[in-house]
PDB file of C-alpha atoms and ligand atoms in Angstrom:
ATOM      1  CA  MET A   1      -3.498-202.925  71.959  1.00  0.00           C
ATOM      2  CA  LYS A   2      -1.387-201.120  69.389  1.00  0.00           C
ATOM      3  CA  ARG A   3      -3.214-198.297  67.626  1.00  0.00           C
ATOM      4  CA  ARG A   4      -2.969-198.366  63.868  1.00  0.00           C
ATOM      5  CA  ILE A   5      -2.001-194.962  62.569  1.00  0.00           C
ATOM      6  CA  ALA A   6      -1.764-194.007  58.918  1.00  0.00           C
ATOM      7  CA  VAL A   7      -0.530-190.840  57.280  1.00  0.00           C
ATOM      8  CA  TYR A   8      -2.455-189.490  54.297  1.00  0.00           C
ATOM      9  CA  PRO A   9      -0.048-187.002  52.710  1.00  0.00           C
ATOM     10  CA  GLY A  10      -0.689-184.577  49.882  1.00  0.00           C
ATOM     11  CA  SER A  11      -1.035-180.978  48.818  1.00  0.00           C
ATOM     12  CA  PHE A  12      -4.785-180.745  49.470  1.00  0.00           C
ATOM     13  CA  ASP A  13      -4.867-177.413  47.622  1.00  0.00           C
ATOM     14  CA  PRO A  14      -7.792-177.535  48.306  1.00  0.00           C
ATOM     15  CA  ILE A  15      -9.334-180.719  49.733  1.00  0.00           C
ATOM     16  CA  THR A  16     -11.901-182.320  47.393  1.00  0.00           C
ATOM     17  CA  LEU A  17     -14.627-184.928  47.844  1.00  0.00           C
ATOM     18  CA  GLY A  18     -12.213-187.358  46.171  1.00  0.00           C
ATOM     19  CA  HIS A  19      -9.751-186.829  49.047  1.00  0.00           C
ATOM     20  CA  ILE A  20     -12.526-187.144  51.623  1.00  0.00           C
ATOM     21  CA  ASP A  21     -13.735-190.380  50.076  1.00  0.00           C
ATOM     22  CA  ILE A  22     -10.241-191.893  50.429  1.00  0.00           C
ATOM     23  CA  LEU A  23      -9.936-190.505  53.957  1.00  0.00           C
ATOM     24  CA  MET A  24     -13.252-191.993  55.110  1.00  0.00           C
ATOM     25  CA  ARG A  25     -12.426-195.366  53.626  1.00  0.00           C
ATOM     26  CA  GLY A  26      -8.983-195.145  55.267  1.00  0.00           C
ATOM     27  CA  LEU A  27     -10.682-194.677  58.619  1.00  0.00           C
ATOM     28  CA  GLU A  28     -12.320-198.083  58.170  1.00  0.00           C
ATOM     29  CA  LEU A  29      -8.851-199.622  58.103  1.00  0.00           C
ATOM     30  CA  PHE A  30      -6.992-197.501  60.651  1.00  0.00           C
ATOM     31  CA  ASP A  31      -7.703-196.175  64.149  1.00  0.00           C
ATOM     32  CA  LYS A  32      -6.346-192.766  63.287  1.00  0.00           C
ATOM     33  CA  VAL A  33      -5.518-191.080  60.003  1.00  0.00           C
ATOM     34  CA  ILE A  34      -3.219-188.071  59.941  1.00  0.00           C
ATOM     35  CA  VAL A  35      -3.969-185.842  56.972  1.00  0.00           C
ATOM     36  CA  ALA A  36      -0.558-184.271  56.434  1.00  0.00           C
ATOM     37  CA  ILE A  37      -0.071-181.330  54.113  1.00  0.00           C
ATOM     38  CA  ALA A  38       3.346-181.463  52.486  1.00  0.00           C
ATOM     39  CA  HIS A  39       5.121-178.153  52.048  1.00  0.00           C
ATOM     40  CA  ASN A  40       6.020-178.410  48.408  1.00  0.00           C
ATOM     41  CA  ILE A  41       8.192-175.568  47.190  1.00  0.00           C
ATOM     42  CA  GLN A  42       7.967-176.746  43.597  1.00  0.00           C
ATOM     43  CA  LYS A  43       4.176-176.430  43.473  1.00  0.00           C
ATOM     44  CA  LYS A  44       2.624-172.982  43.489  1.00  0.00           C
ATOM     45  CA  SER A  45      -0.368-173.191  45.766  1.00  0.00           C
ATOM     46  CA  LEU A  46      -3.625-171.259  45.776  1.00  0.00           C
ATOM     47  CA  PHE A  47      -4.277-171.657  49.504  1.00  0.00           C
ATOM     48  CA  THR A  48      -1.693-171.230  52.269  1.00  0.00           C
ATOM     49  CA  VAL A  49      -0.918-174.267  54.411  1.00  0.00           C
ATOM     50  CA  GLN A  50      -2.943-172.726  57.256  1.00  0.00           C
ATOM     51  CA  GLU A  51      -5.918-172.093  54.969  1.00  0.00           C
ATOM     52  CA  ARG A  52      -5.725-175.657  53.682  1.00  0.00           C
ATOM     53  CA  MET A  53      -5.608-177.021  57.247  1.00  0.00           C
ATOM     54  CA  ASP A  54      -8.654-174.936  58.202  1.00  0.00           C
ATOM     55  CA  LEU A  55     -10.593-176.153  55.160  1.00  0.00           C
ATOM     56  CA  ILE A  56      -9.805-179.781  56.002  1.00  0.00           C
ATOM     57  CA  LYS A  57     -10.817-179.208  59.627  1.00  0.00           C
ATOM     58  CA  LYS A  58     -14.157-177.719  58.618  1.00  0.00           C
ATOM     59  CA  SER A  59     -14.711-180.474  56.046  1.00  0.00           C
ATOM     60  CA  VAL A  60     -14.229-183.371  58.484  1.00  0.00           C
ATOM     61  CA  MET A  61     -16.185-181.597  61.234  1.00  0.00           C
ATOM     62  CA  GLY A  62     -14.809-182.832  64.519  1.00  0.00           C
ATOM     63  CA  ASN A  63     -14.133-186.449  63.541  1.00  0.00           C
ATOM     64  CA  GLU A  64     -11.790-187.306  66.400  1.00  0.00           C
ATOM     65  CA  ASN A  65      -9.988-190.027  64.456  1.00  0.00           C
ATOM     66  CA  VAL A  66      -8.710-187.504  61.938  1.00  0.00           C
ATOM     67  CA  ILE A  67      -5.633-185.479  62.812  1.00  0.00           C
ATOM     68  CA  ILE A  68      -4.644-182.561  60.606  1.00  0.00           C
ATOM     69  CA  ASP A  69      -0.994-181.613  60.356  1.00  0.00           C
ATOM     70  CA  ASN A  70       1.683-180.409  57.950  1.00  0.00           C
ATOM     71  CA  PHE A  71       5.296-181.325  57.381  1.00  0.00           C
ATOM     72  CA  GLU A  72       8.442-180.216  55.618  1.00  0.00           C
ATOM     73  CA  GLY A  73      11.089-182.568  54.293  1.00  0.00           C
ATOM     74  CA  LEU A  74      10.924-186.259  53.645  1.00  0.00           C
ATOM     75  CA  LEU A  75       7.694-188.160  54.133  1.00  0.00           C
ATOM     76  CA  VAL A  76       9.599-191.130  55.619  1.00  0.00           C
ATOM     77  CA  ASP A  77      11.008-188.890  58.357  1.00  0.00           C
ATOM     78  CA  TYR A  78       7.586-187.507  59.147  1.00  0.00           C
ATOM     79  CA  VAL A  79       6.060-190.989  59.271  1.00  0.00           C
ATOM     80  CA  LYS A  80       8.743-192.067  61.770  1.00  0.00           C
ATOM     81  CA  LYS A  81       8.246-188.928  63.838  1.00  0.00           C
ATOM     82  CA  VAL A  82       4.542-189.576  64.338  1.00  0.00           C
ATOM     83  CA  ASN A  83       5.111-193.299  64.991  1.00  0.00           C
ATOM     84  CA  ALA A  84       3.072-194.414  62.018  1.00  0.00           C
ATOM     85  CA  ARG A  85       3.825-197.358  59.770  1.00  0.00           C
ATOM     86  CA  PHE A  86       1.383-196.846  56.940  1.00  0.00           C
ATOM     87  CA  VAL A  87       0.860-194.239  54.272  1.00  0.00           C
ATOM     88  CA  ILE A  88      -2.418-193.951  52.364  1.00  0.00           C
ATOM     89  CA  ARG A  89      -2.496-192.784  48.757  1.00  0.00           C
ATOM     90  CA  GLY A  90      -5.388-192.617  46.352  1.00  0.00           C
ATOM     91  CA  LEU A  91      -5.152-193.875  42.799  1.00  0.00           C
ATOM     92  CA  ARG A  92      -7.184-192.359  40.020  1.00  0.00           C
ATOM     93  CA  ALA A  93      -5.704-193.583  36.795  1.00  0.00           C
ATOM     94  CA  MET A  94      -2.741-195.248  35.170  1.00  0.00           C
ATOM     95  CA  SER A  95      -1.066-191.859  35.093  1.00  0.00           C
ATOM     96  CA  ASP A  96      -1.167-191.749  38.915  1.00  0.00           C
ATOM     97  CA  PHE A  97       0.145-195.291  39.106  1.00  0.00           C
ATOM     98  CA  GLU A  98       3.554-194.717  37.551  1.00  0.00           C
ATOM     99  CA  TYR A  99       4.478-191.844  39.866  1.00  0.00           C
ATOM    100  CA  GLU A 100       2.958-193.470  42.942  1.00  0.00           C
ATOM    101  CA  PHE A 101       4.754-196.738  42.244  1.00  0.00           C
ATOM    102  CA  GLN A 102       8.093-194.916  42.032  1.00  0.00           C
ATOM    103  CA  MET A 103       7.453-192.906  45.201  1.00  0.00           C
ATOM    104  CA  ALA A 104       6.270-195.915  47.205  1.00  0.00           C
ATOM    105  CA  SER A 105       9.301-197.930  46.085  1.00  0.00           C
ATOM    106  CA  MET A 106      11.666-195.075  46.908  1.00  0.00           C
ATOM    107  CA  ASN A 107      10.059-194.580  50.312  1.00  0.00           C
ATOM    108  CA  ARG A 108      10.266-198.261  51.107  1.00  0.00           C
ATOM    109  CA  ASN A 109      13.916-198.111  50.231  1.00  0.00           C
ATOM    110  CA  LEU A 110      14.413-195.216  52.614  1.00  0.00           C
ATOM    111  CA  ASN A 111      12.382-196.835  55.398  1.00  0.00           C
ATOM    112  CA  ILE A 112      11.849-200.551  55.158  1.00  0.00           C
ATOM    113  CA  GLY A 113       9.326-200.436  57.994  1.00  0.00           C
ATOM    114  CA  MET A 114       6.920-198.270  56.075  1.00  0.00           C
ATOM    115  CA  ASP A 115       4.169-199.462  53.756  1.00  0.00           C
ATOM    116  CA  THR A 116       2.050-197.519  51.305  1.00  0.00           C
ATOM    117  CA  ILE A 117      -1.580-198.585  51.021  1.00  0.00           C
ATOM    118  CA  PHE A 118      -3.295-197.634  47.769  1.00  0.00           C
ATOM    119  CA  MET A 119      -7.002-197.086  47.559  1.00  0.00           C
ATOM    120  CA  MET A 120      -8.803-196.886  44.257  1.00  0.00           C
ATOM    121  CA  THR A 121     -10.860-193.819  43.603  1.00  0.00           C
ATOM    122  CA  SER A 122     -14.633-194.151  43.682  1.00  0.00           C
ATOM    123  CA  LYS A 123     -16.412-193.997  40.351  1.00  0.00           C
ATOM    124  CA  ASP A 124     -17.848-190.580  41.185  1.00  0.00           C
ATOM    125  CA  TYR A 125     -14.454-188.981  41.713  1.00  0.00           C
ATOM    126  CA  PHE A 126     -11.976-190.555  39.303  1.00  0.00           C
ATOM    127  CA  PHE A 127     -11.837-187.308  37.312  1.00  0.00           C
ATOM    128  CA  VAL A 128     -11.707-184.980  40.309  1.00  0.00           C
ATOM    129  CA  SER A 129      -8.440-183.313  41.269  1.00  0.00           C
ATOM    130  CA  SER A 130      -7.579-180.105  43.120  1.00  0.00           C
ATOM    131  CA  ARG A 131      -6.109-178.797  39.878  1.00  0.00           C
ATOM    132  CA  THR A 132      -9.204-179.320  37.727  1.00  0.00           C
ATOM    133  CA  VAL A 133     -11.457-177.955  40.458  1.00  0.00           C
ATOM    134  CA  LYS A 134      -9.332-174.783  40.592  1.00  0.00           C
ATOM    135  CA  GLU A 135      -9.417-174.455  36.817  1.00  0.00           C
ATOM    136  CA  VAL A 136     -13.207-174.637  36.739  1.00  0.00           C
ATOM    137  CA  ALA A 137     -13.647-172.335  39.757  1.00  0.00           C
ATOM    138  CA  ALA A 138     -11.273-169.751  38.288  1.00  0.00           C
ATOM    139  CA  PHE A 139     -13.748-169.216  35.454  1.00  0.00           C
ATOM    140  CA  GLY A 140     -16.748-169.160  37.761  1.00  0.00           C
ATOM    141  CA  GLY A 141     -17.861-172.702  36.895  1.00  0.00           C
ATOM    142  CA  PRO A 142     -19.806-174.902  39.339  1.00  0.00           C
ATOM    143  CA  VAL A 143     -17.681-177.112  41.581  1.00  0.00           C
ATOM    144  CA  GLY A 144     -20.229-177.874  44.304  1.00  0.00           C
ATOM    145  CA  ALA A 145     -20.447-181.546  43.293  1.00  0.00           C
ATOM    146  CA  PHE A 146     -16.714-182.070  43.782  1.00  0.00           C
ATOM    147  CA  VAL A 147     -15.748-180.176  46.941  1.00  0.00           C
ATOM    148  CA  PRO A 148     -17.201-179.610  50.429  1.00  0.00           C
ATOM    149  CA  GLU A 149     -19.362-176.510  50.811  1.00  0.00           C
ATOM    150  CA  VAL A 150     -16.717-174.546  52.751  1.00  0.00           C
ATOM    151  CA  VAL A 151     -14.217-175.165  49.979  1.00  0.00           C
ATOM    152  CA  GLU A 152     -16.670-174.029  47.308  1.00  0.00           C
ATOM    153  CA  LYS A 153     -17.198-170.821  49.267  1.00  0.00           C
ATOM    154  CA  SER A 154     -13.462-170.220  49.749  1.00  0.00           C
ATOM    155  CA  LEU A 155     -12.781-170.810  46.061  1.00  0.00           C
ATOM    156  CA  LYS A 156     -15.388-168.210  45.164  1.00  0.00           C
ATOM    157  CA  GLU A 157     -13.759-165.746  47.557  1.00  0.00           C
ATOM    158  CA  LYS A 158     -10.266-166.411  46.211  1.00  0.00           C
ATOM    159  CA  PHE A 159     -11.256-165.920  42.613  1.00  0.00           C
ATOM    160  CA  SER A 160     -13.580-162.983  43.059  1.00  0.00           C
ATOM    161  CA  VAL A 161     -10.944-160.764  44.636  1.00  0.00           C
ATOM    162  CA  LYS A 162      -8.719-160.993  41.555  1.00  0.00           C
TER     163      LYS A 162
HETATM  164  P1  ADP B 201      -0.194-184.617  45.612  1.00  0.00           P
HETATM  165  O1  ADP B 201       0.076-183.164  45.463  1.00  0.00           O
HETATM  166  O2  ADP B 201       0.754-185.367  46.476  1.00  0.00           O
HETATM  167  O3  ADP B 201      -0.578-185.329  44.344  1.00  0.00           O
HETATM  168  P2  ADP B 201      -2.958-184.339  46.213  1.00  0.00           P
HETATM  169  O4  ADP B 201      -3.405-183.342  47.229  1.00  0.00           O
HETATM  170  O5  ADP B 201      -3.256-184.023  44.809  1.00  0.00           O
HETATM  171  O6  ADP B 201      -1.479-184.633  46.502  1.00  0.00           O
HETATM  172  O7  ADP B 201      -3.593-185.743  46.544  1.00  0.00           O
HETATM  173  C1  ADP B 201      -3.273-186.475  47.709  1.00  0.00           C
HETATM  174  C2  ADP B 201      -3.609-187.920  47.497  1.00  0.00           C
HETATM  175  O8  ADP B 201      -5.002-188.053  47.239  1.00  0.00           O
HETATM  176  C3  ADP B 201      -2.907-188.554  46.316  1.00  0.00           C
HETATM  177  O9  ADP B 201      -2.611-189.903  46.656  1.00  0.00           O
HETATM  178  C4  ADP B 201      -3.924-188.515  45.219  1.00  0.00           C
HETATM  179  O10 ADP B 201      -3.734-189.541  44.276  1.00  0.00           O
HETATM  180  C5  ADP B 201      -5.192-188.733  46.017  1.00  0.00           C
HETATM  181  N1  ADP B 201      -6.362-188.198  45.323  1.00  0.00           N
HETATM  182  C6  ADP B 201      -6.574-186.943  44.914  1.00  0.00           C
HETATM  183  N2  ADP B 201      -7.767-186.817  44.289  1.00  0.00           N
HETATM  184  C7  ADP B 201      -8.333-188.062  44.309  1.00  0.00           C
HETATM  185  C8  ADP B 201      -9.552-188.623  43.818  1.00  0.00           C
HETATM  186  N3  ADP B 201     -10.421-187.879  43.141  1.00  0.00           N
HETATM  187  N4  ADP B 201      -9.784-189.934  44.016  1.00  0.00           N
HETATM  188  C9  ADP B 201      -8.870-190.682  44.675  1.00  0.00           C
HETATM  189  N5  ADP B 201      -7.703-190.226  45.160  1.00  0.00           N
HETATM  190  C10 ADP B 201      -7.430-188.947  44.985  1.00  0.00           C
END
């Protein structure tokens, strides 16, 4: 039987409980989900790609249906390379929709065999993003309700050394 593989791409700088919620729900639909960190030269990141991969690994704790990877270049090329057909994206608000709609349409144009599956954020996480979590953590605010414990610890370390 054909295994259903989906790619969940993003910056994950760092991974939040909002990401994990989408990932876990994605695993209900697919046999394997590849969490793929995109190297994005336009975005200045707080964590290196390796640090982000380690944080994801510790956050999903040995779930064998989750694969953690990173890629450079076009998402459509990466999706072909790993023999996947589906891409998972989370949607928080209307503001996400416009960009996601454009990207999904562009990607479908580049690879007609690929489909983007959108999952709506859970009510507990619609306001959670890596960016807002970093902003709060930078000023020593509590972020424990929005990120896994390892991420909370790493954020504290990052911001205390500055
Ligand atoms: P990008 O840099 O591509 O926006 P992110 O790391 O911010 O990547 O997010 C990856 C994916 O996870 C995106 O589809 C984003 O919409 C989704 N996502 C992020 N935070 C949440 C959340 N709180 N609830 C649902 N989806 C989310």
